[in-house]
C-alpha cells in the first residue's frame, strides 16, 4: 500500500517538473535566440563584394578571395556597385535594372550629303558612262559609323 | 571628322555630286580608345583616323591624291583643280607622260616654293593654244597662299563644337590642311611621278605608312614600342612584341 502511494506521488512530481522545464525552455529560447544566420551571411558577402575590386586592383590581392573572384565578372560588376544610385535599395531592388546609363554604341549614321556609290566598280562603271572622274575616299573605319 | 567637316557641308557635297562619281572605302577598322572611369562613366574616342581622297580615271588609274583632312574651301578648290587635270589628260599627246610630268613639276614647286602650282581652268578654250601640256595648264599660285593665310588668321582655337559647321573653322583643321598641302602632297607627287599609271591598291599601303604615318599592316599601327617599351609587366605584352620589347629594354 505504501509502495503504491509513493509511486503515484513520484509520477506526479516527475510530470510536473518536465512540463515546467519545457515551458521555461521555450520562454528562454524565444527571448535569447540569436538573429537568423542568413542575415549575417548576406551582410558579409555584400561587404566583401563591394570592397573586392579596389583591393584586387591596388594590391593584386584577388587570390585572397578566390570564390568571390570566380563568382562574377570583375570587369562589369564593380561599376554597378560603385555607382551611388546602384546601392540605393529603392532603385536597385525594385527596378531590377542597372542604374548605369547604357553606353552609346557605334550606331549607323548618314555618310553626309554626298550621293555615294555602293562600290568602287559601280563608281568606275558610272565614270565610263558620265565622263566624270571617280572620287575614291579612303578611310579607317566606316563613314556610316558614328565613330569613324 | 571628315563626315562632319566635309561631306555634311552643302557646298562640298554639291561640288562632289556635280563633278565626280564618289565612293568611299575602308582600309581597316578605326582604332578606338575607351576609358572606363569605374563609376559607370565611359568615354570613347577614335584614334589615328587618317583619310585620303583619290581622284581616279574611269579605268581606275590615279590622277592625284589629296592626303589627310582638308578644310572645306580648300578641299573644293583642290578637287576642282584635279577635275581639270582629268579633263586635260585625254587631250595630251602622251597622257601617261603628261601625268608623270605633272607630278614631277608639282613636287618641285612644293619643295622649292612651299606651295603647289595652280591648274589653269579652261586652258583648252584659249585660241592661241596649240598643245595641252603641263606648261600650258600649270601656273604659280600666289593667290591661293594669300587666301590660305587669311583663312588661317580667321580660324578659331576653340570653336563651338556643338555647331558642326564651326569645326571647319577649327585652327587644327586649317593647320592640318596646310601640312597636307605643303608637305604630304610633295611626298604624294614624288610617289606618283615614278608610277603615273598606278592604281589605288599599288600605293595605298605606302601612302598610309610613309605619308600619313599610320601603317595599316601593323596591328598596333606603329604604337607598339610606345605602348610596351616602358611597360613593366612582361606577361601583358603581346607575344609578337615581346622580342622587340626585350631588345629595346636591353639598350
Short mmCIF file of C-alpha atoms in Angstrom, two decimals:
data_model
loop_
_atom_site.label_atom_id
_atom_site.label_comp_id
_atom_site.label_asym_id
_atom_site.label_seq_id
_atom_site.Cartn_x
_atom_site.Cartn_y
_atom_site.Cartn_z
CA UNK A 1 0.00 0.00 0.00
CA UNK A 2 2.83 2.36 0.98
CA UNK A 3 4.76 1.49 -2.19
CA UNK A 4 1.70 2.26 -4.42
CA UNK A 5 1.27 5.74 -2.84
CA UNK A 6 4.96 6.55 -3.20
CA UNK A 7 4.98 5.55 -6.87
CA UNK A 8 1.95 7.70 -7.63
CA UNK A 9 3.50 10.74 -5.93
CA UNK A 10 6.75 10.27 -7.70
CA UNK A 11 4.96 10.04 -11.09
CA UNK A 12 3.05 13.29 -10.47
CA UNK A 13 6.19 15.11 -9.36
CA UNK A 14 8.11 13.99 -12.45
CA UNK A 15 5.35 15.01 -14.87
CA UNK A 16 5.04 18.45 -13.32
CA UNK A 17 8.79 19.04 -13.46
CA UNK A 18 9.02 18.06 -17.10
CA UNK A 19 6.18 20.39 -18.07
CA UNK A 20 7.61 23.37 -16.22
CA UNK A 21 11.05 22.72 -17.64
CA UNK A 22 9.56 22.63 -21.15
CA UNK A 23 7.72 25.96 -20.60
CA UNK A 24 10.87 27.54 -19.14
CA UNK A 25 12.95 26.33 -22.05
CA UNK A 26 10.51 27.68 -24.64
CA UNK A 27 10.48 31.09 -22.94
CA UNK A 28 14.24 31.17 -22.79
CA UNK A 29 14.65 30.29 -26.46
CA UNK A 30 12.14 32.91 -27.52
CA UNK A 31 14.00 35.69 -25.64
CA UNK A 32 17.65 34.87 -26.14
CA UNK A 33 17.85 33.26 -29.56
CA UNK A 34 20.45 34.87 -31.90
CA UNK A 35 19.21 36.54 -35.15
CA UNK A 36 18.80 34.23 -38.13
CA UNK A 37 22.14 33.16 -39.52
CA UNK A 38 21.41 34.16 -43.17
CA UNK A 39 21.34 37.85 -42.23
CA UNK A 40 24.98 37.74 -41.23
CA UNK A 41 25.94 35.81 -44.31
CA UNK A 42 24.33 38.35 -46.69
CA UNK A 43 25.94 41.27 -44.90
CA UNK A 44 29.31 39.62 -45.10
CA UNK A 45 29.05 38.86 -48.82
CA UNK A 46 27.89 42.32 -49.81
CA UNK A 47 30.75 43.91 -47.90
CA UNK A 48 33.37 41.74 -49.49
CA UNK A 49 31.87 42.15 -52.94
CA UNK A 50 31.92 45.91 -52.58
CA UNK A 51 35.50 46.04 -51.40
CA UNK A 52 36.98 43.32 -53.52
CA UNK A 53 37.64 45.18 -56.76
CA UNK A 54 39.69 48.01 -55.24
CA UNK A 55 41.75 45.55 -53.20
CA UNK A 56 42.44 43.43 -56.22
CA UNK A 57 43.36 46.41 -58.40
CA UNK A 58 45.66 48.19 -55.96
CA UNK A 59 47.33 45.28 -54.19
CA UNK A 60 46.82 42.46 -56.69
CA UNK A 61 45.31 40.50 -53.79
CA UNK A 62 42.43 38.92 -55.65
CA UNK A 63 43.81 35.50 -54.69
CA UNK A 64 42.65 36.11 -51.12
CA UNK A 65 39.08 35.84 -52.32
CA UNK A 66 39.17 33.05 -54.84
CA UNK A 67 35.49 32.07 -54.59
CA UNK A 68 34.21 35.63 -55.00
CA UNK A 69 36.62 36.31 -57.80
CA UNK A 70 35.24 33.35 -59.69
CA UNK A 71 31.64 34.20 -58.97
CA UNK A 72 31.18 37.39 -61.07
CA UNK A 73 32.71 39.29 -63.87
CA UNK A 74 35.15 41.70 -62.27
CA UNK A 75 35.02 43.85 -65.36
CA UNK A 76 31.33 44.71 -65.11
CA UNK A 77 30.10 44.35 -61.52
CA UNK A 78 32.30 46.92 -59.78
CA UNK A 79 30.99 49.75 -61.91
CA UNK A 80 27.46 48.87 -60.88
CA UNK A 81 28.35 48.61 -57.20
CA UNK A 82 30.47 51.74 -57.20
CA UNK A 83 27.64 53.83 -58.57
CA UNK A 84 25.87 55.66 -55.70
CA UNK A 85 22.48 55.07 -57.30
CA UNK A 86 23.12 51.35 -57.54
CA UNK A 87 23.42 50.95 -53.75
CA UNK A 88 20.10 52.70 -53.12
CA UNK A 89 17.73 49.84 -52.13
CA UNK A 90 14.67 51.53 -53.61
CA UNK A 91 16.20 51.70 -57.02
CA UNK A 92 18.42 48.65 -57.20
CA UNK A 93 15.92 46.19 -55.69
CA UNK A 94 12.65 47.48 -57.12
CA UNK A 95 13.61 48.35 -60.65
CA UNK A 96 15.93 45.34 -61.09
CA UNK A 97 17.70 47.28 -63.87
CA UNK A 98 21.25 48.58 -63.97
CA UNK A 99 21.24 52.20 -62.91
CA UNK A 100 24.18 52.97 -65.22
CA UNK A 101 23.01 54.51 -68.49
CA UNK A 102 23.80 52.29 -71.50
CA UNK A 103 26.86 53.49 -73.38
CA UNK A 104 26.33 54.74 -76.94
CA UNK A 105 27.30 52.09 -79.46
CA UNK A 106 28.83 52.73 -82.85
CA UNK A 107 25.45 53.16 -84.48
CA UNK A 108 24.89 53.74 -88.20
CA UNK A 109 24.55 57.31 -89.43
CA UNK A 110 24.11 59.04 -92.79
CA UNK A 111 27.52 59.40 -94.52
CA UNK A 112 27.00 63.09 -95.20
CA UNK A 113 25.10 64.70 -98.10
CA UNK A 114 27.19 63.16 -100.86
CA UNK A 115 25.47 60.60 -103.12
CA UNK A 116 27.97 57.77 -102.68
CA UNK A 117 28.16 54.76 -104.96
CA UNK A 118 27.94 51.44 -103.16
CA UNK A 119 31.18 50.00 -104.55
CA UNK A 120 34.31 51.09 -106.39
CA UNK A 121 33.38 49.11 -109.51
CA UNK A 122 29.96 50.78 -109.60
CA UNK A 123 31.64 54.19 -109.46
CA UNK A 124 34.11 53.22 -112.21
CA UNK A 125 31.24 51.98 -114.42
CA UNK A 126 29.36 55.23 -113.78
CA UNK A 127 32.51 57.17 -114.65
CA UNK A 128 32.72 55.43 -118.03
CA UNK A 129 29.15 56.49 -118.77
CA UNK A 130 29.25 60.05 -117.39
CA UNK A 131 32.83 61.02 -118.23
CA UNK A 132 33.28 62.34 -114.68
CA UNK A 133 36.33 61.27 -112.67
CA UNK A 134 35.88 58.98 -109.67
CA UNK A 135 36.42 60.39 -106.18
CA UNK A 136 37.62 57.50 -104.03
CA UNK A 137 37.59 58.44 -100.36
CA UNK A 138 39.74 56.08 -98.29
CA UNK A 139 39.48 55.97 -94.53
CA UNK A 140 39.95 53.93 -91.39
CA UNK A 141 36.60 52.76 -90.09
CA UNK A 142 33.36 53.35 -91.89
CA UNK A 143 31.89 56.66 -93.00
CA UNK A 144 28.42 55.48 -91.93
CA UNK A 145 29.57 54.63 -88.39
CA UNK A 146 29.18 57.24 -85.66
CA UNK A 147 32.79 56.75 -84.59
CA UNK A 148 34.92 56.81 -87.72
CA UNK B 1 35.60 64.19 -88.61
CA UNK B 2 35.65 64.05 -92.43
CA UNK B 3 31.92 63.35 -92.49
CA UNK B 4 31.19 66.34 -90.27
CA UNK B 5 33.68 68.81 -91.72
CA UNK B 6 33.45 67.86 -95.40
CA UNK B 7 30.66 65.57 -96.56
CA UNK B 8 27.92 67.15 -94.46
CA UNK B 9 28.81 70.57 -95.87
CA UNK B 10 26.33 71.67 -98.56
CA UNK B 11 28.96 73.27 -100.80
CA UNK B 12 31.33 70.28 -100.61
CA UNK B 13 28.53 67.78 -101.26
CA UNK B 14 27.26 69.85 -104.22
CA UNK B 15 30.73 70.12 -105.77
CA UNK B 16 31.33 66.37 -105.41
CA UNK B 17 27.89 65.33 -106.64
CA UNK B 18 28.14 67.56 -109.71
CA UNK B 19 31.69 66.76 -110.81
CA UNK B 20 32.56 63.27 -109.55
CA UNK B 21 31.38 59.71 -109.17
CA UNK B 22 32.03 59.39 -105.43
CA UNK B 23 32.66 56.21 -103.46
CA UNK B 24 34.14 55.60 -100.01
CA UNK B 25 36.11 52.57 -98.84
CA UNK B 26 37.53 51.48 -95.51
CA UNK B 27 41.20 50.43 -95.42
CA UNK B 28 40.91 48.96 -91.91
CA UNK B 29 38.73 49.29 -88.81
CA UNK B 30 39.24 52.54 -86.97
CA UNK B 31 41.13 52.22 -83.68
CA UNK B 32 39.12 53.48 -80.73
CA UNK B 33 40.18 54.33 -77.20
CA UNK B 34 37.71 53.75 -74.37
CA UNK B 35 38.39 54.99 -70.86
CA UNK B 36 36.23 53.37 -68.19
CA UNK B 37 36.35 55.62 -65.13
CA UNK B 38 34.95 52.81 -62.97
CA UNK B 39 31.90 54.77 -61.82
CA UNK B 40 29.73 53.97 -64.79
CA UNK B 41 31.25 56.77 -66.87
CA UNK B 42 32.97 55.78 -70.08
CA UNK B 43 34.28 57.83 -72.97
CA UNK B 44 35.12 56.51 -76.40
CA UNK B 45 37.23 58.32 -78.96
CA UNK B 46 38.68 57.35 -82.31
CA UNK B 47 42.42 57.32 -82.75
CA UNK B 48 44.57 57.98 -85.76
CA UNK B 49 41.69 58.19 -88.23
CA UNK B 50 43.63 59.11 -91.36
CA UNK B 51 41.94 59.67 -94.70
CA UNK B 52 42.90 60.12 -98.34
CA UNK B 53 40.93 61.35 -101.36
CA UNK B 54 41.92 59.78 -104.68
CA UNK B 55 40.79 61.18 -107.99
CA UNK B 56 40.69 58.32 -110.49
CA UNK B 57 40.23 57.81 -114.21
CA UNK B 58 37.42 55.53 -115.36
CA UNK B 59 39.98 52.69 -115.71
CA UNK B 60 40.84 53.05 -112.01
CA UNK B 61 44.27 54.66 -112.51
CA UNK B 62 45.16 57.54 -110.22
CA UNK B 63 45.15 61.17 -111.34
CA UNK B 64 46.20 62.54 -107.94
CA UNK B 65 45.67 62.12 -104.22
CA UNK B 66 44.74 64.61 -101.50
CA UNK B 67 46.25 63.18 -98.31
CA UNK B 68 44.54 63.81 -94.96
CA UNK B 69 41.73 66.10 -93.88
CA UNK B 70 41.20 69.50 -95.56
CA UNK B 71 39.09 72.46 -94.58
CA UNK B 72 36.04 72.65 -96.89
CA UNK B 73 37.01 75.60 -99.14
CA UNK B 74 40.48 74.26 -99.83
CA UNK B 75 39.04 70.78 -100.41
CA UNK B 76 36.62 72.10 -103.03
CA UNK B 77 39.36 74.17 -104.65
CA UNK B 78 41.79 71.23 -104.84
CA UNK B 79 39.17 68.82 -106.13
CA UNK B 80 38.23 71.34 -108.79
CA UNK B 81 41.84 71.53 -109.96
CA UNK B 82 42.11 67.74 -110.09
CA UNK B 83 38.90 67.68 -112.13
CA UNK B 84 40.68 69.90 -114.67
CA UNK B 85 43.73 67.59 -114.74
CA UNK B 86 41.37 64.71 -115.50
CA UNK B 87 39.74 66.88 -118.18
CA UNK B 88 43.04 67.78 -119.89
CA UNK B 89 44.69 64.36 -119.74
CA UNK B 90 42.99 62.79 -122.81
CA UNK B 91 43.88 65.91 -124.87
CA UNK B 92 47.61 65.44 -124.35
CA UNK B 93 49.95 63.69 -126.74
CA UNK B 94 51.01 61.11 -124.17
CA UNK B 95 48.61 61.02 -121.19
CA UNK B 96 50.91 58.86 -119.01
CA UNK B 97 53.93 61.09 -119.65
CA UNK B 98 51.71 64.13 -119.04
CA UNK B 99 50.74 62.82 -115.61
CA UNK B 100 54.34 61.95 -114.72
CA UNK B 101 55.41 65.46 -115.72
CA UNK B 102 52.51 66.99 -113.78
CA UNK B 103 53.55 65.18 -110.59
CA UNK B 104 57.22 65.99 -111.12
CA UNK B 105 56.53 69.71 -111.58
CA UNK B 106 54.19 69.84 -108.57
CA UNK B 107 56.73 68.07 -106.37
CA UNK B 108 59.48 70.51 -107.35
CA UNK B 109 57.18 73.51 -106.85
CA UNK B 110 56.18 72.43 -103.33
CA UNK B 111 59.75 71.64 -102.34
CA UNK B 112 61.15 74.90 -103.66
CA UNK B 113 58.37 77.44 -103.01
CA UNK B 114 56.26 75.68 -100.36
CA UNK B 115 53.10 75.71 -102.49
CA UNK B 116 51.87 73.63 -105.39
CA UNK B 117 51.19 75.06 -108.84
CA UNK B 118 47.64 76.00 -109.70
CA UNK B 119 45.88 74.20 -112.54
CA UNK B 120 44.57 76.76 -115.02
CA UNK B 121 40.87 76.24 -115.85
CA UNK B 122 39.60 76.37 -119.46
CA UNK B 123 43.11 76.23 -120.89
CA UNK B 124 41.75 74.24 -123.82
CA UNK B 125 39.42 77.11 -124.80
CA UNK B 126 42.24 79.61 -125.34
CA UNK B 127 42.51 80.45 -129.05
CA UNK B 128 46.27 80.82 -129.07
CA UNK B 129 46.90 77.45 -127.52
CA UNK B 130 48.24 74.72 -129.75
CA UNK B 131 49.04 71.90 -127.38
CA UNK B 132 47.83 70.91 -123.92
CA UNK B 133 50.76 70.11 -121.69
CA UNK B 134 51.90 70.84 -118.15
CA UNK B 135 53.46 74.11 -119.25
CA UNK B 136 50.16 75.40 -120.59
CA UNK B 137 47.96 74.31 -117.71
CA UNK B 138 50.08 74.99 -114.62
CA UNK B 139 50.77 78.39 -113.12
CA UNK B 140 52.20 79.74 -109.88
CA UNK B 141 49.56 80.03 -107.17
CA UNK B 142 50.48 83.03 -105.06
CA UNK B 143 46.80 83.98 -104.72
CA UNK B 144 45.99 80.67 -103.08
CA UNK B 145 48.70 81.04 -100.44
CA UNK B 146 47.35 84.51 -99.58
CA UNK B 147 43.86 83.06 -99.23
CA UNK B 148 45.27 80.27 -97.06
CA UNK B 149 46.99 82.79 -94.78
CA UNK B 150 43.81 84.86 -94.47
CA UNK B 151 41.79 81.76 -93.60
CA UNK B 152 44.34 80.67 -91.03
CA UNK B 153 44.08 84.05 -89.35
CA UNK B 154 40.29 83.73 -89.26
CA UNK B 155 40.40 80.23 -87.77
CA UNK B 156 39.44 79.56 -84.15
CA UNK B 157 41.43 77.92 -81.41
CA UNK B 158 38.28 76.71 -79.61
CA UNK B 159 35.24 76.71 -81.92
CA UNK B 160 31.76 75.81 -80.70
CA UNK B 161 31.82 72.03 -81.12
CA UNK B 162 28.02 71.89 -80.84
CA UNK B 163 27.92 73.54 -84.26
CA UNK B 164 29.08 71.08 -86.95
CA UNK B 165 29.91 74.00 -89.28
CA UNK B 166 32.16 75.56 -86.64
CA UNK B 167 34.51 72.56 -86.91
CA UNK B 168 35.55 73.81 -90.36
CA UNK B 169 36.97 76.94 -88.74
CA UNK B 170 38.93 74.98 -86.15
CA UNK B 171 42.59 76.00 -86.29
CA UNK B 172 43.75 72.38 -86.14
CA UNK B 173 41.84 71.58 -89.34
CA UNK B 174 43.47 74.59 -91.03
CA UNK B 175 46.93 73.61 -89.78
CA UNK B 176 46.39 70.06 -91.00
CA UNK B 177 45.28 71.38 -94.39
CA UNK B 178 48.48 73.40 -94.55
CA UNK B 179 50.65 70.39 -93.71
CA UNK B 180 48.77 68.30 -96.26
CA UNK B 181 49.39 70.86 -98.97
CA UNK B 182 52.96 71.86 -98.14
CA UNK B 183 54.47 68.58 -97.01
CA UNK B 184 52.37 65.48 -97.59
CA UNK B 185 51.39 66.35 -101.14
CA UNK B 186 55.04 66.69 -102.12
CA UNK B 187 55.53 63.09 -100.97
CA UNK B 188 52.44 62.01 -102.91
CA UNK B 189 53.67 63.71 -106.10
CA UNK B 190 57.10 62.12 -105.64
CA UNK B 191 55.45 58.71 -105.33
CA UNK B 192 53.18 59.17 -108.36
CA UNK B 193 55.83 60.78 -110.59
CA UNK B 194 57.56 57.42 -110.89
CA UNK B 195 54.26 55.49 -111.14
CA UNK B 196 51.93 57.78 -113.11
CA UNK B 197 49.58 54.95 -114.06
CA UNK B 198 49.28 53.42 -110.59
CA UNK B 199 46.02 52.13 -109.16
CA UNK B 200 44.98 52.70 -105.51
CA UNK B 201 45.95 49.17 -104.48
CA UNK B 202 49.52 49.84 -105.72
CA UNK B 203 50.15 52.80 -103.44
CA UNK B 204 47.69 52.70 -100.51
CA UNK B 205 49.95 50.88 -98.03
CA UNK B 206 52.90 53.09 -98.86
CA UNK B 207 50.74 56.20 -98.63
CA UNK B 208 49.46 55.31 -95.17
CA UNK B 209 52.86 54.15 -93.91
CA UNK B 210 55.13 56.88 -95.30
CA UNK B 211 52.89 59.90 -95.83
CA UNK B 212 50.14 59.57 -93.23
CA UNK B 213 52.36 57.70 -90.72
CA UNK B 214 49.73 55.06 -89.98
CA UNK B 215 50.99 51.62 -91.01
CA UNK B 216 47.82 49.72 -91.88
CA UNK B 217 49.72 46.38 -91.97
CA UNK B 218 50.84 46.78 -88.35
CA UNK B 219 48.10 45.63 -85.93
CA UNK B 220 49.35 48.24 -83.43
CA UNK B 221 49.80 50.90 -86.15
CA UNK B 222 53.34 51.66 -85.08
CA UNK B 223 52.31 52.33 -81.47
CA UNK B 224 53.75 49.04 -80.12
CA UNK B 225 57.07 50.46 -78.85
CA UNK B 226 55.32 53.48 -77.31
CA UNK B 227 52.78 51.27 -75.55
CA UNK B 228 55.04 48.48 -74.36
CA UNK B 229 58.71 49.52 -74.26
CA UNK B 230 58.44 51.01 -70.78
CA UNK B 231 55.66 48.74 -69.61
CA UNK B 232 56.95 46.70 -66.65
CA UNK B 233 54.57 43.71 -66.76
CA UNK B 234 56.00 41.46 -69.44
CA UNK B 235 53.14 38.96 -69.28
CA UNK B 236 50.79 41.67 -70.60
CA UNK B 237 52.95 42.43 -73.64
CA UNK B 238 51.50 40.75 -76.75
CA UNK B 239 53.60 37.74 -77.82
CA UNK B 240 54.50 39.25 -81.20
CA UNK B 241 56.00 42.30 -79.49
CA UNK B 242 57.92 40.51 -76.72
CA UNK B 243 61.15 40.16 -78.70
CA UNK B 244 61.31 43.83 -79.64
CA UNK B 245 60.28 44.67 -76.07
CA UNK B 246 63.21 42.67 -74.67
CA UNK B 247 65.64 44.07 -77.24
CA UNK B 248 64.63 47.68 -76.68
CA UNK B 249 64.78 47.19 -72.90
CA UNK B 250 68.29 45.81 -73.08
CA UNK B 251 69.57 49.05 -74.63
#
